[in-house]
PDB file of C-alpha atoms in Angstrom:
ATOM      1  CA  UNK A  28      -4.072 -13.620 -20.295  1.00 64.00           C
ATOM      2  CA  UNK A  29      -0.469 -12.880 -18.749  1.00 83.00           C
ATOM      3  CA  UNK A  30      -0.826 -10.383 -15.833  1.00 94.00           C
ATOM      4  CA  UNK A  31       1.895  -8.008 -15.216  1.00 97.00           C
ATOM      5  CA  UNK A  32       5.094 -10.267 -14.662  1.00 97.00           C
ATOM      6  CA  UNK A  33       8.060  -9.143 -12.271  1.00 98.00           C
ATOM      7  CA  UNK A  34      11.252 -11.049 -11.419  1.00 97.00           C
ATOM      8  CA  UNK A  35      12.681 -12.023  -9.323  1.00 97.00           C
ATOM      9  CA  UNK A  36      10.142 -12.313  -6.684  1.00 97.00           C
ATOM     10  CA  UNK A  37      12.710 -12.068  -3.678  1.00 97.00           C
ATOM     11  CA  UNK A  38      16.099 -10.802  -3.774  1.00 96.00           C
ATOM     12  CA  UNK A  39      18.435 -10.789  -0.635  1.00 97.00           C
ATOM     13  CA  UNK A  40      21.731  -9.025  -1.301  1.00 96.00           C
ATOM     14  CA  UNK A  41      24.448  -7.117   0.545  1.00 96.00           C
ATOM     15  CA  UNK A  42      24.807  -3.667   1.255  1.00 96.00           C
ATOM     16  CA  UNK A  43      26.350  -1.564  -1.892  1.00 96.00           C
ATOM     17  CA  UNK A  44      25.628  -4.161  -4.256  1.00 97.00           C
ATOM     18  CA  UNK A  45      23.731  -3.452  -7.336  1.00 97.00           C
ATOM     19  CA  UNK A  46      20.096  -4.479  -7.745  1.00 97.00           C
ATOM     20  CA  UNK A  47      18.077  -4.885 -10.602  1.00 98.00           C
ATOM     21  CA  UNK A  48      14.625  -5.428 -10.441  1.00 98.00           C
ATOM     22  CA  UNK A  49      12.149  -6.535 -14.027  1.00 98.00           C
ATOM     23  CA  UNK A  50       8.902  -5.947 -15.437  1.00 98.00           C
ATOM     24  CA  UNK A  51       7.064  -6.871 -18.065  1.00 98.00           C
ATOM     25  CA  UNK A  52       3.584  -5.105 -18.629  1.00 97.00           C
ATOM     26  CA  UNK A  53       0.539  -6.430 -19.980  1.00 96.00           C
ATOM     27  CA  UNK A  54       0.901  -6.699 -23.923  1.00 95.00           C
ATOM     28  CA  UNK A  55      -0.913  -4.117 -25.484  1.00 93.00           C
ATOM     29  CA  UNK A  56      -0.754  -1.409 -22.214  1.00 93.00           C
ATOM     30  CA  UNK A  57       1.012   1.610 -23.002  1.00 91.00           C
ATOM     31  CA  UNK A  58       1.591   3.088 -19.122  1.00 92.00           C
ATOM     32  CA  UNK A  59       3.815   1.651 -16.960  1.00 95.00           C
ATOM     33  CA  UNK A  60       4.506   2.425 -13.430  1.00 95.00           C
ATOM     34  CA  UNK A  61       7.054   1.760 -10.508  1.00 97.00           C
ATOM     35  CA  UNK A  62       5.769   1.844  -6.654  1.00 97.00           C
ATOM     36  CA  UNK A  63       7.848   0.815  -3.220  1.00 96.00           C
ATOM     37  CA  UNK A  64       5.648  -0.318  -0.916  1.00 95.00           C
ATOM     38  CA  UNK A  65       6.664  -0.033   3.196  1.00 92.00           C
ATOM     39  CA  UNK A  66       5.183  -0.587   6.088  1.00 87.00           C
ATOM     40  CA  UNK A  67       5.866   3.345   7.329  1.00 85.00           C
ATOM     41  CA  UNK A  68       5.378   5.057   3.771  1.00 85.00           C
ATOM     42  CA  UNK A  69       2.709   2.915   2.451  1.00 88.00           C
ATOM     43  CA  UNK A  70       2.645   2.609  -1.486  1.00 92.00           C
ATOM     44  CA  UNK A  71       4.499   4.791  -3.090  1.00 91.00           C
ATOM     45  CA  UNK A  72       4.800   6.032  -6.796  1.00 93.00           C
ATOM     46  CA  UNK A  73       8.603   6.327  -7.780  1.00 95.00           C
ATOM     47  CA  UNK A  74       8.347   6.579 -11.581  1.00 95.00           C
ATOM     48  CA  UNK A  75       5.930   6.473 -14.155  1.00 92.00           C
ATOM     49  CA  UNK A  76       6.060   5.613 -18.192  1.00 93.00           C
ATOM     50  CA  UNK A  77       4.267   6.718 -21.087  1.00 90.00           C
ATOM     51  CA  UNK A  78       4.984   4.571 -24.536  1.00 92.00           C
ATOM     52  CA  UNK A  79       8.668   4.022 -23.306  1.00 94.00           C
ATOM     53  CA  UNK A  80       9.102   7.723 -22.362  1.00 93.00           C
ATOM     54  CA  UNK A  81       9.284   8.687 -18.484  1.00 93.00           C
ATOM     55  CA  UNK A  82       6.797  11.355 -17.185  1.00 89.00           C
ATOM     56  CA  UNK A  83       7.221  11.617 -13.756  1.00 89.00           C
ATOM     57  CA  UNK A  84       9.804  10.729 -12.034  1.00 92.00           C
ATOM     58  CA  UNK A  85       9.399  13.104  -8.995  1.00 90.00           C
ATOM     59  CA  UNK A  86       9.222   9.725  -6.800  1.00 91.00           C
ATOM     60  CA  UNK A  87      12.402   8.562  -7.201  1.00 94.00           C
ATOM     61  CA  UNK A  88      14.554   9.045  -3.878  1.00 87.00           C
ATOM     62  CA  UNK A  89      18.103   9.293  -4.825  1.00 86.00           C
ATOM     63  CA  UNK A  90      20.573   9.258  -7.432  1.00 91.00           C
ATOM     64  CA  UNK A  91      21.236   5.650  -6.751  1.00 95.00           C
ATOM     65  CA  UNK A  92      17.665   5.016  -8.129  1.00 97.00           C
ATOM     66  CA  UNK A  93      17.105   4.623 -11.969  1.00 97.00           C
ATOM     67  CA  UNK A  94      14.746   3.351 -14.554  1.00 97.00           C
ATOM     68  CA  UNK A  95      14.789   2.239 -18.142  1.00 97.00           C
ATOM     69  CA  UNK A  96      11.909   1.385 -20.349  1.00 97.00           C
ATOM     70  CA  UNK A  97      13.520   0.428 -23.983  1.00 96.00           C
ATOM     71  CA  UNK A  98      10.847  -1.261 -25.274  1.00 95.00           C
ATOM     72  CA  UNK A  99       7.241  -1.766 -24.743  1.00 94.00           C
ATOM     73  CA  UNK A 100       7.487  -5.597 -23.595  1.00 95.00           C
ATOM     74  CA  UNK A 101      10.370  -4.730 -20.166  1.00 96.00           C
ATOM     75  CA  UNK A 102      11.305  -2.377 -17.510  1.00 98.00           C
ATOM     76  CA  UNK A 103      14.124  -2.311 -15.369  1.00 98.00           C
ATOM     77  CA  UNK A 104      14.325  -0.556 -12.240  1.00 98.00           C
ATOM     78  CA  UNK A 105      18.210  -0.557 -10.756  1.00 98.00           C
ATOM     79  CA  UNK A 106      19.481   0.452  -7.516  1.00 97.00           C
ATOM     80  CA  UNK A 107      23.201   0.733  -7.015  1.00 96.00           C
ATOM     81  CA  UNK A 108      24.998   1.306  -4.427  1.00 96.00           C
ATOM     82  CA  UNK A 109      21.781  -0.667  -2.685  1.00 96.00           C
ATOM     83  CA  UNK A 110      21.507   0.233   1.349  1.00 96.00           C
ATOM     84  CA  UNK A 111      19.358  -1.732   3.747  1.00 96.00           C
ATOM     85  CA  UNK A 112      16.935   1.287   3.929  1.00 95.00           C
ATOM     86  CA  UNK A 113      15.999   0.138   0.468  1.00 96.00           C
ATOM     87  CA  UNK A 114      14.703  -2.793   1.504  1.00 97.00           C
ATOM     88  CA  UNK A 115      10.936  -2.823   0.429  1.00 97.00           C
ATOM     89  CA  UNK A 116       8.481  -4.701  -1.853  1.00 97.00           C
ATOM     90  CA  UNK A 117       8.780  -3.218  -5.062  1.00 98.00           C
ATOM     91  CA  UNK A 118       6.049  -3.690  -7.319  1.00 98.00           C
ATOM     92  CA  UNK A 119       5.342  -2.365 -11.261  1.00 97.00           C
ATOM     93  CA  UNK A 120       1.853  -2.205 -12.763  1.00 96.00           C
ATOM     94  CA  UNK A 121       0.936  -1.357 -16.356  1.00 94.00           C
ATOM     95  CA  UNK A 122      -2.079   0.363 -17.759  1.00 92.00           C
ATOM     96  CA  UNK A 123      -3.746   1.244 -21.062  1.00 88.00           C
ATOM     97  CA  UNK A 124      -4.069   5.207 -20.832  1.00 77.00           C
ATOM     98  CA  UNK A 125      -6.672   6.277 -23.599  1.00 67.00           C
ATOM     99  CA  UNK A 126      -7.745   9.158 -21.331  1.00 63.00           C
ATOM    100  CA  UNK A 127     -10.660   7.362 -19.959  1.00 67.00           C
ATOM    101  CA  UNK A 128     -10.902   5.017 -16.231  1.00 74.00           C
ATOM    102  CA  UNK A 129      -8.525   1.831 -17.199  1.00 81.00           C
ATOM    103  CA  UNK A 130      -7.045   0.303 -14.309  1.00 86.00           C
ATOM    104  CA  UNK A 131      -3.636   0.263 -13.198  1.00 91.00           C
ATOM    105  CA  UNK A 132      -2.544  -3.832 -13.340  1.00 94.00           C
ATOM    106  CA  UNK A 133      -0.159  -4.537 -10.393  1.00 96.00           C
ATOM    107  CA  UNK A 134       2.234  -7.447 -10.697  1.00 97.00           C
ATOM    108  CA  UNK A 135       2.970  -9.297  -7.480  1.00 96.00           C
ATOM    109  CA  UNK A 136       6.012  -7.497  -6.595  1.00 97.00           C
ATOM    110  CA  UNK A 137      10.182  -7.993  -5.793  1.00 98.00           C
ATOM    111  CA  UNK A 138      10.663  -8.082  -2.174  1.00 97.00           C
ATOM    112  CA  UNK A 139      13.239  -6.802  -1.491  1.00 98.00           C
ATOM    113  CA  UNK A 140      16.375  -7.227   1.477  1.00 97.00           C
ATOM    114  CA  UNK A 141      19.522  -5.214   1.825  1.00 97.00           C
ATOM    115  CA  UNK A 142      21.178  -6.850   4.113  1.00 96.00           C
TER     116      UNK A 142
ATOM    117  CA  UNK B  21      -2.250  19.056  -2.000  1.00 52.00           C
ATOM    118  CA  UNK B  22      -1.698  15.293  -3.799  1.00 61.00           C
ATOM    119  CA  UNK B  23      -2.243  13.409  -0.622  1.00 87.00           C
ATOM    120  CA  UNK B  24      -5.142  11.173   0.069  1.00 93.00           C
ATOM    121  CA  UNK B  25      -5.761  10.475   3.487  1.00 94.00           C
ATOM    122  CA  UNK B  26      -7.448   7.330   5.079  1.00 95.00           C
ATOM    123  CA  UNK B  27      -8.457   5.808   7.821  1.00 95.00           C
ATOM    124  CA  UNK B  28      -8.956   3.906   9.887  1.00 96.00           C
ATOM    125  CA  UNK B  29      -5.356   1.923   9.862  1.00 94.00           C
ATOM    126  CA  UNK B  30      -7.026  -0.986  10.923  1.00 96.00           C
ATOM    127  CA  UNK B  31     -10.743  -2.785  11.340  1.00 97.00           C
ATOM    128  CA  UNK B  32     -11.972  -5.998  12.924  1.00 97.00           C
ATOM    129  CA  UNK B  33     -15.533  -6.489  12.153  1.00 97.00           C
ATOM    130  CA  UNK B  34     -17.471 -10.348  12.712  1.00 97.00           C
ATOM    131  CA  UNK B  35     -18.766 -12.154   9.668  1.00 97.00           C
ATOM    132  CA  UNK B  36     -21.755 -10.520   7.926  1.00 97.00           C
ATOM    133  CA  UNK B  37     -20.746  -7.282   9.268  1.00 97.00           C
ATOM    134  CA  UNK B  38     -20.755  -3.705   7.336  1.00 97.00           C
ATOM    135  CA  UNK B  39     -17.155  -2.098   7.609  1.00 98.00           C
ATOM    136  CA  UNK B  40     -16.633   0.956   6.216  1.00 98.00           C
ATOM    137  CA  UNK B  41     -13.115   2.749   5.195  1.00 98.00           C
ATOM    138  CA  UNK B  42     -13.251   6.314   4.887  1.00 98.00           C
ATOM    139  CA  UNK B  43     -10.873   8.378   2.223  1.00 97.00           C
ATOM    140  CA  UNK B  44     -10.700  12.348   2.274  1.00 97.00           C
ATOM    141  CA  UNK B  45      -8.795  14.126  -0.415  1.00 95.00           C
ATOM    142  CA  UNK B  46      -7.636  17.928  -1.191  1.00 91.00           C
ATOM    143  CA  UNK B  47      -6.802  18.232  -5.162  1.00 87.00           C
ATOM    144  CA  UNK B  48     -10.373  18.905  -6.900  1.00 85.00           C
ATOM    145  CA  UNK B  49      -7.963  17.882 -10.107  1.00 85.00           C
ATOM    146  CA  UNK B  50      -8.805  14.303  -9.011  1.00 88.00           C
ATOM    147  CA  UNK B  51     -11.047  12.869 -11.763  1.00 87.00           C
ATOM    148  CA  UNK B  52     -11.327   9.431 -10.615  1.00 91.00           C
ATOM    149  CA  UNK B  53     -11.194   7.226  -7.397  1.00 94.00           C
ATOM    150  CA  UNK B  54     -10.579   3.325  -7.236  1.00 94.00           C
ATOM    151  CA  UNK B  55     -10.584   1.204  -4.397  1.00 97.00           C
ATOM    152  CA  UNK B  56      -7.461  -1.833  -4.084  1.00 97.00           C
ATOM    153  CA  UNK B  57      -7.184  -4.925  -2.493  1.00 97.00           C
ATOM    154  CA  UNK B  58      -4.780  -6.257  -1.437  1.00 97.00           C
ATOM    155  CA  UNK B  59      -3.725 -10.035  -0.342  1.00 97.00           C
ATOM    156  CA  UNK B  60      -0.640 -10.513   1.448  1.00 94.00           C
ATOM    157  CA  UNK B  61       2.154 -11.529  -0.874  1.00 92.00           C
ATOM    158  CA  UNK B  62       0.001 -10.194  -3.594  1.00 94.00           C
ATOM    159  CA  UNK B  63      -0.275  -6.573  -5.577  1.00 95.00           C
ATOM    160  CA  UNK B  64      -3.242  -4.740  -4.832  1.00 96.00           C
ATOM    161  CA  UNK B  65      -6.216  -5.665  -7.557  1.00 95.00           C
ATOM    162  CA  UNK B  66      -8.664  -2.604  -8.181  1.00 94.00           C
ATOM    163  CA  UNK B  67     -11.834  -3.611  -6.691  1.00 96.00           C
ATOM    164  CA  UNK B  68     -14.577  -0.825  -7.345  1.00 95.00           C
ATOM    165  CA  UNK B  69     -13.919   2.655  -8.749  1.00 94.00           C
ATOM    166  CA  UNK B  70     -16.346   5.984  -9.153  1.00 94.00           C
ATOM    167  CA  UNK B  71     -16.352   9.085 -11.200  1.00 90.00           C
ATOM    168  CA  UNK B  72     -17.068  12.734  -9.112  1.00 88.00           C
ATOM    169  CA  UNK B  73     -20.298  13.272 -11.404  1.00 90.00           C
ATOM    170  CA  UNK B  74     -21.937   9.615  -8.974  1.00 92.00           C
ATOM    171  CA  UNK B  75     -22.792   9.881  -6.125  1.00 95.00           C
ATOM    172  CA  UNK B  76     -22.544   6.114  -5.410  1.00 96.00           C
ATOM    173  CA  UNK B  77     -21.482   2.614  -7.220  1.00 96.00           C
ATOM    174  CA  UNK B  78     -22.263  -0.355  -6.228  1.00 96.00           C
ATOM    175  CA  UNK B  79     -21.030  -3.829  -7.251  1.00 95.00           C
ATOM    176  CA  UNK B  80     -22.206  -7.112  -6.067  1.00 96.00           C
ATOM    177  CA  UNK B  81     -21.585  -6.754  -1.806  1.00 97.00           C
ATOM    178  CA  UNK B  82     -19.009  -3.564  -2.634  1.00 97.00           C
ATOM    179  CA  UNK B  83     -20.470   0.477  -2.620  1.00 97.00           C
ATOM    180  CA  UNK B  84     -18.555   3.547  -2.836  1.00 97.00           C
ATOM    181  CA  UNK B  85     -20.069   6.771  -1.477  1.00 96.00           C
ATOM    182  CA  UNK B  86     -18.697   9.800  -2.809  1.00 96.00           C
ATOM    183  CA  UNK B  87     -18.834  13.090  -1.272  1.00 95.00           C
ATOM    184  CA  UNK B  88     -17.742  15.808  -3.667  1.00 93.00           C
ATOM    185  CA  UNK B  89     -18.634  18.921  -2.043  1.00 93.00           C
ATOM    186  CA  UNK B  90     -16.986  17.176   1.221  1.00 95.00           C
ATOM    187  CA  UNK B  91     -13.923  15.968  -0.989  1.00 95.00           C
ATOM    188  CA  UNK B  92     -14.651  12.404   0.758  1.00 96.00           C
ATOM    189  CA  UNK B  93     -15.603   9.087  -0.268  1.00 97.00           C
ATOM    190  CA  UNK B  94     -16.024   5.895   1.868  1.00 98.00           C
ATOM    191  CA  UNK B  95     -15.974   2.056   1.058  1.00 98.00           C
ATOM    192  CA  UNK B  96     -18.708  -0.387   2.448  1.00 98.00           C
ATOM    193  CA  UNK B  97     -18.425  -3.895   2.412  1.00 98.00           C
ATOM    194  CA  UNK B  98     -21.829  -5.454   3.393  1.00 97.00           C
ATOM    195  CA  UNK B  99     -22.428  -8.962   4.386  1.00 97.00           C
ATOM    196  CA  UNK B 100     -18.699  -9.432   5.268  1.00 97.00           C
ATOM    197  CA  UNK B 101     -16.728 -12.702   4.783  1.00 97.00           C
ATOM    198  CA  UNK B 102     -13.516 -14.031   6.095  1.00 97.00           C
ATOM    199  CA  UNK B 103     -12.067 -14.005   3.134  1.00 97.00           C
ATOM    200  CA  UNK B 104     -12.459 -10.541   2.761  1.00 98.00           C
ATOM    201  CA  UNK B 105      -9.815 -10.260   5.225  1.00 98.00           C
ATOM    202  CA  UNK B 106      -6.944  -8.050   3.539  1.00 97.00           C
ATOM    203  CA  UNK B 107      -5.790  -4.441   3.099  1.00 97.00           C
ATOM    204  CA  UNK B 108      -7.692  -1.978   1.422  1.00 97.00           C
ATOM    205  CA  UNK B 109      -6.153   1.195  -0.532  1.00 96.00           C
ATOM    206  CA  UNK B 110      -8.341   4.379  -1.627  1.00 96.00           C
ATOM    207  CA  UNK B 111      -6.683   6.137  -4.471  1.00 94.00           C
ATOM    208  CA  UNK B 112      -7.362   9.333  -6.762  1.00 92.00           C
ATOM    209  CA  UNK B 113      -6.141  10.098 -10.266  1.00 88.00           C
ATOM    210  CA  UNK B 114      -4.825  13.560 -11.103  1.00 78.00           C
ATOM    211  CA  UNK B 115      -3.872  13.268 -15.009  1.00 65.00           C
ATOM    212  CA  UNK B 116      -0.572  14.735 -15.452  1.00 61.00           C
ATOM    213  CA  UNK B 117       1.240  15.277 -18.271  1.00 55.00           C
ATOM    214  CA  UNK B 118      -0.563  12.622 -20.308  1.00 53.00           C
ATOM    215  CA  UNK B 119      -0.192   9.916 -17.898  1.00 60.00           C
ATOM    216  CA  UNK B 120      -2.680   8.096 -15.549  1.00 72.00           C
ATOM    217  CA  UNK B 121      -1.074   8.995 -11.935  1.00 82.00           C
ATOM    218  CA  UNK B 122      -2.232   7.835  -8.710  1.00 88.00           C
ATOM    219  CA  UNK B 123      -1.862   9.140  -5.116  1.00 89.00           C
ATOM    220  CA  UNK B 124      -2.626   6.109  -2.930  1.00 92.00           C
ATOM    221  CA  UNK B 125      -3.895   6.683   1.227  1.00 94.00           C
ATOM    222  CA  UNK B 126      -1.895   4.635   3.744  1.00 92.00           C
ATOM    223  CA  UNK B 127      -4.035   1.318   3.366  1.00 94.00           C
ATOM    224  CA  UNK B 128      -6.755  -0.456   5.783  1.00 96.00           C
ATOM    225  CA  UNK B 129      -5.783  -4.007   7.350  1.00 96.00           C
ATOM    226  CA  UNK B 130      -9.473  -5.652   7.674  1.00 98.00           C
ATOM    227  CA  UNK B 131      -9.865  -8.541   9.159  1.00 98.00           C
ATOM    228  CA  UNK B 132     -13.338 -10.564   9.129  1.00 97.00           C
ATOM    229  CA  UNK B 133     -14.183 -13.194  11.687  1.00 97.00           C
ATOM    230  CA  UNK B 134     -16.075 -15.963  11.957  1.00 92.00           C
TER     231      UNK B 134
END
């Protein structure tokens, strides 16, 4: 089976420029979530999904961050104006939430640069 | 209140070797705690998880012990490998809202030598 799939894997860009990062979950999950991951925050949760419909988005640093889920299948997470303090590895992982223990499903990430 | 704290940063252990990451946590919301691994230039995989009601889980070379009055649970890898080398994360779940959150601690770089 197809594990959580994010694109692109790397993206170097200049300052200011807008980034968008893609997800697509494991067919059939029905949570999706966004985490940054740094070396002096750890992992982080920014925003989280549930069928299409944002829960939490507490996590999300600044104005310049945002997140769309239109359909079950893709997720975009956009940054714009970027800055290099952005830079990070940005990862999304999906989950079936019936209530009970399912895992969260990480895809391998987006690192990130801001140059 | 939602933070998960673990430590130690870092462990170097020789092969065949028990290390053991320990987790401490302050919410008694928390339902549920998983363990992650995590390769570099990889997302973390859950490894082992545990309910509050157990007391301790094992699977295959992998145990959690949970501590609920102490609101701490712990990680032990026993006959350690090499390729165990990689960072751990402890995690908890508070369910919020209808969704399946998780506050991750600060991660554990093992290393395992030969």
């Amino acid at each position: 089976d197809a594990g959580v799939i994010q694109s692109p894997r790397h993206e170097v860009t200049e300052m200011g420029q807008e980034v968008t990062l893609r997800c697509k979950p494991i067919s059939g999950h029905n949570s999706l979530f966004w985490y940054r991951q740094t070396m002096m925050r750890g992992l982080e949760l920014l925003i989280y999904f549930n069928n299409n419909v944002p829960i939490d988005d507490s996590g999300m640093p600044e104005d310049r961050f945002s997140a769309k889920m239109p359909n079950a299948s893709f997720s975009t997470l956009k940054i714009q104006p970027s800055e290099p303090r952005d830079s990070a590895v940005y990862f999304c992982a999906s989950s079936l939430f019936t209530g009970g223990n399912q895992p969260q499903h990480f895809g391998d990430g987006t690192r990130l640069s801001i140059l | 209140q939602q933070q998960v704290k673990q430590s130690p940063q870092s462990l170097i252990v020789q092969k065949g070797g028990i290390p053991i990451i320990n987790c401490a946590y302050e919410n008694t919301a928390f339902d549920y705690f998983p363990w992650y691994q995590q390769f570099p230039g990889k997302g973390p995989a859950l490894l082992i998880a545990i309910r509050p009601d157990v007391s301790e889980k094992k699977e295959g070379r992998f145990t959690i012990s949970f501590n609920k009055s102490a609101k701490q649970f712990s990680l032990h890898i026993m006959d350690s490998q090499p390729g165990d080398s990689a960072t751990y994360f402890c995690a908890a779940r508070g369910l919020t809202g209808g969704g399946n959150k998780l506050t991750f601690g600060t991660g554990t770089q093992l290393k395992v030598e030969l």
